[in-house]
Amino acid sequence: EAQVTQNPRYLITVTGKKLTVTCSQNMNHEYMSWYRQDPGLGLRQIYYSMNVEVTDKGDVPEGYKVSRKEKRNFPLILESPSPNQTSLYFCASSSLTGGKETQYFGPGTRLLVL
Amino acid sequence: AQKVTQAQTEISVVEKEDVTLDCVYETRDTTYYLFWYKQPPSGELVFLIRRNSFDEQNEISGRYSWNFQKSTSSFNFTITASQVVDSAVYFCALSGYLGGSEKLVFGKGMKLTVNP
């Protein structure tokens, strides 16, 4: 079954305590990305990766890091979380085959930074 | 800068009505992609369509259809004979190829409520 998994699904943490949200896909997709969703601000892209070792900033990369060492995994790292990073985070993967795109999203990670 | 505007924030219709969700975009790229996504009340995100800037053909998928008009920079989404299960927030998005980037920008979303 095609799947994007994210862990943890819910997390409460404190300011400054480093955390990693994992994202894994089982579809051998080249393209992966991270988004955050906030009331009134909608969805915003944080980082994306077009393949292994190829990453680039999205709209709101400040305070986040990513890595793409393997095709299936694309972790999101918050080195020193702050309350303004409290949000709902989505990971996604996609590929383009024969001109048709398929995209899948993870279930979301709800993060609260105190 | 790239921008996506979904002027309608909320629409309420009765089942079986047709409804069109508007999306207007701004970009200086000559090559770009347009997307629609659905987020039902359960919260997950569902990809609906991607259309590239060179393909202005309308697309139909069941009750869903998309009308891309470069002349008006619009990529509107129509649901025919709406159903309660279509109730969701719908997002339009744009990505360009400026400098090889695939940065994606979303509209603010439009909440559709379909009443029985």
XYZ file of C-alpha atoms in Angstrom:
230
model
C 0.000 0.000 0.000
C 1.339 3.435 -1.006
C 2.113 5.280 2.164
C 3.794 8.292 3.698
C 4.367 7.891 7.414
C 5.206 10.602 9.884
C 6.323 10.252 13.468
C 5.404 11.357 15.985
C 1.803 12.269 15.251
C 1.565 14.510 18.296
C 4.328 16.153 20.244
C 4.481 18.619 23.111
C 7.911 20.008 23.810
C 9.629 22.980 25.384
C 11.479 25.855 23.830
C 15.015 24.982 22.829
C 14.785 21.204 23.030
C 15.923 19.780 19.701
C 13.472 17.501 17.966
C 13.143 15.542 14.760
C 9.965 14.664 12.920
C 10.521 11.689 10.681
C 8.954 11.166 7.278
C 9.196 8.003 5.253
C 7.641 6.920 1.951
C 7.484 3.470 0.358
C 6.899 4.501 -3.256
C 10.431 5.273 -4.370
C 9.403 8.854 -5.098
C 12.098 11.355 -5.979
C 10.368 14.468 -4.667
C 9.595 15.021 -0.997
C 8.568 18.129 0.893
C 7.509 19.533 4.231
C 4.650 21.944 4.914
C 3.220 23.642 7.920
C -0.389 24.636 8.341
C -1.492 27.452 10.621
C -4.910 29.048 11.142
C -5.255 32.165 9.035
C -1.971 31.512 7.218
C -2.928 28.348 5.402
C -0.325 25.946 4.070
C 3.260 26.985 3.601
C 6.155 25.001 2.237
C 9.171 24.675 4.517
C 11.678 22.642 2.519
C 11.631 20.309 -0.415
C 13.956 17.734 -1.915
C 14.137 16.725 -5.544
C 16.254 13.650 -4.851
C 18.881 12.221 -2.523
C 21.253 14.939 -1.269
C 19.284 17.622 -3.140
C 17.274 19.932 -0.904
C 16.076 23.510 -1.192
C 14.233 26.084 0.846
C 10.547 26.657 0.528
C 8.631 29.677 1.709
C 9.339 29.456 5.447
C 12.626 27.590 6.084
C 13.828 29.637 9.067
C 14.322 27.538 12.168
C 14.206 24.230 10.304
C 16.721 21.843 8.805
C 16.247 18.811 6.606
C 18.375 16.051 5.185
C 17.864 13.531 2.405
C 20.431 10.802 2.821
C 18.154 8.068 1.499
C 15.364 8.290 -1.031
C 12.688 7.065 1.339
C 13.381 9.353 4.310
C 13.146 13.106 4.703
C 13.355 14.125 8.374
C 12.511 17.614 9.568
C 14.778 18.894 12.298
C 14.034 21.712 14.703
C 17.350 22.478 16.343
C 15.939 24.942 18.869
C 12.149 24.973 18.697
C 10.292 28.134 19.592
C 6.583 28.710 20.315
C 6.048 30.193 16.845
C 6.824 26.751 15.445
C 3.711 25.363 17.063
C 1.855 24.088 14.047
C 0.489 21.162 12.087
C 3.186 19.668 9.870
C 2.699 17.590 6.755
C 5.232 15.627 4.780
C 4.567 14.723 1.162
C 6.144 12.708 -1.609
C 5.472 12.739 -5.307
C 6.645 11.532 -8.656
C 5.971 12.365 -12.269
C 5.459 9.414 -14.573
C 4.305 9.714 -18.186
C 3.371 13.338 -17.570
C 1.048 12.388 -14.723
C 1.853 13.368 -11.175
C 0.973 11.395 -8.095
C 1.317 12.937 -4.673
C 0.779 11.516 -1.241
C 0.718 13.227 2.119
C 1.519 11.933 5.536
C -1.176 12.108 8.214
C 0.308 15.185 9.837
C 2.240 15.910 13.024
C 0.728 18.286 15.525
C 3.479 20.089 17.414
C 3.079 22.280 20.456
C 6.137 24.195 21.676
C 5.780 25.634 25.156
C 6.955 36.962 -6.553
C 4.501 34.156 -6.965
C 1.057 34.509 -5.552
C -2.157 32.525 -5.464
C -5.479 34.128 -4.648
C -8.589 32.250 -3.692
C -10.997 35.105 -3.280
C -13.818 33.020 -1.858
C -13.123 31.961 1.701
C -16.280 29.985 2.284
C -19.109 28.630 0.154
C -22.180 26.739 1.205
C -24.320 24.814 -1.298
C -27.056 22.249 -1.251
C -26.351 18.748 -2.476
C -26.551 18.279 -6.249
C -25.712 21.900 -6.945
C -22.712 22.639 -9.146
C -20.042 24.760 -7.530
C -16.970 26.494 -8.947
C -13.947 27.359 -6.843
C -11.905 30.225 -8.203
C -8.130 30.415 -8.278
C -6.126 33.303 -9.702
C -2.356 33.212 -9.790
C 0.567 35.536 -10.426
C 3.957 34.445 -11.676
C 6.741 35.704 -13.917
C 7.828 32.184 -14.815
C 7.049 30.957 -18.293
C 7.033 27.376 -17.042
C 4.946 26.705 -13.987
C 2.563 24.207 -12.459
C -0.832 24.616 -10.867
C -2.340 22.310 -8.292
C -5.516 21.671 -6.379
C -5.709 19.911 -3.028
C -8.554 18.842 -0.799
C -8.553 18.766 3.004
C -11.682 17.098 4.392
C -12.805 17.675 7.994
C -10.739 14.670 9.070
C -7.648 16.751 8.336
C -5.669 14.764 5.800
C -4.447 16.381 2.606
C -5.416 14.901 -0.741
C -3.790 15.786 -4.032
C -6.329 16.326 -6.809
C -4.506 17.586 -9.890
C -1.356 19.126 -11.313
C -1.458 21.080 -14.558
C 1.533 22.520 -16.399
C 1.546 25.943 -17.989
C 1.835 24.565 -21.522
C -1.314 22.507 -21.299
C -4.454 24.630 -21.410
C -6.784 21.750 -22.076
C -9.545 21.417 -19.565
C -9.531 18.263 -17.533
C -12.405 16.217 -16.257
C -12.271 13.493 -13.665
C -15.680 12.177 -12.751
C -17.614 15.039 -11.173
C -14.529 17.212 -10.991
C -13.351 19.469 -13.782
C -10.665 22.087 -14.079
C -10.575 25.105 -16.348
C -7.138 26.607 -16.975
C -7.088 29.993 -18.695
C -3.690 31.572 -19.155
C -5.242 34.768 -20.503
C -6.877 35.466 -17.153
C -4.282 33.621 -15.008
C -6.966 31.425 -13.577
C -7.269 27.744 -12.768
C -10.809 27.183 -11.602
C -12.211 23.979 -10.180
C -15.802 22.890 -10.689
C -17.619 20.179 -8.797
C -20.697 18.985 -10.633
C -23.652 17.614 -8.690
C -21.954 18.206 -5.352
C -22.231 15.671 -2.560
C -21.877 15.931 1.196
C -18.533 14.117 0.927
C -17.204 17.051 -1.091
C -17.328 19.195 2.049
C -13.727 20.201 2.651
C -11.229 22.988 2.428
C -9.781 23.250 -1.055
C -6.393 24.745 -1.759
C -5.005 25.975 -5.034
C -1.206 26.140 -5.381
C 1.481 27.232 -7.821
C 5.067 26.220 -8.393
C 7.441 27.762 -10.843
C 10.787 26.963 -12.331
C 12.558 30.206 -11.687
C 16.198 29.215 -11.433
C 15.268 25.552 -11.314
C 13.393 25.894 -8.038
C 10.168 24.073 -7.433
C 9.024 26.220 -4.558
C 5.297 25.789 -3.990
C 2.989 28.612 -2.948
C -0.563 28.011 -1.731
C -3.695 30.037 -1.743
C -5.402 30.571 1.612
C -7.960 27.875 0.925
C -11.711 27.846 0.425
C -14.072 26.018 2.721
C -16.876 24.263 0.895
C -19.860 23.013 2.836
C -22.330 20.818 1.008
C -25.584 20.494 2.885
C -27.930 17.546 2.392
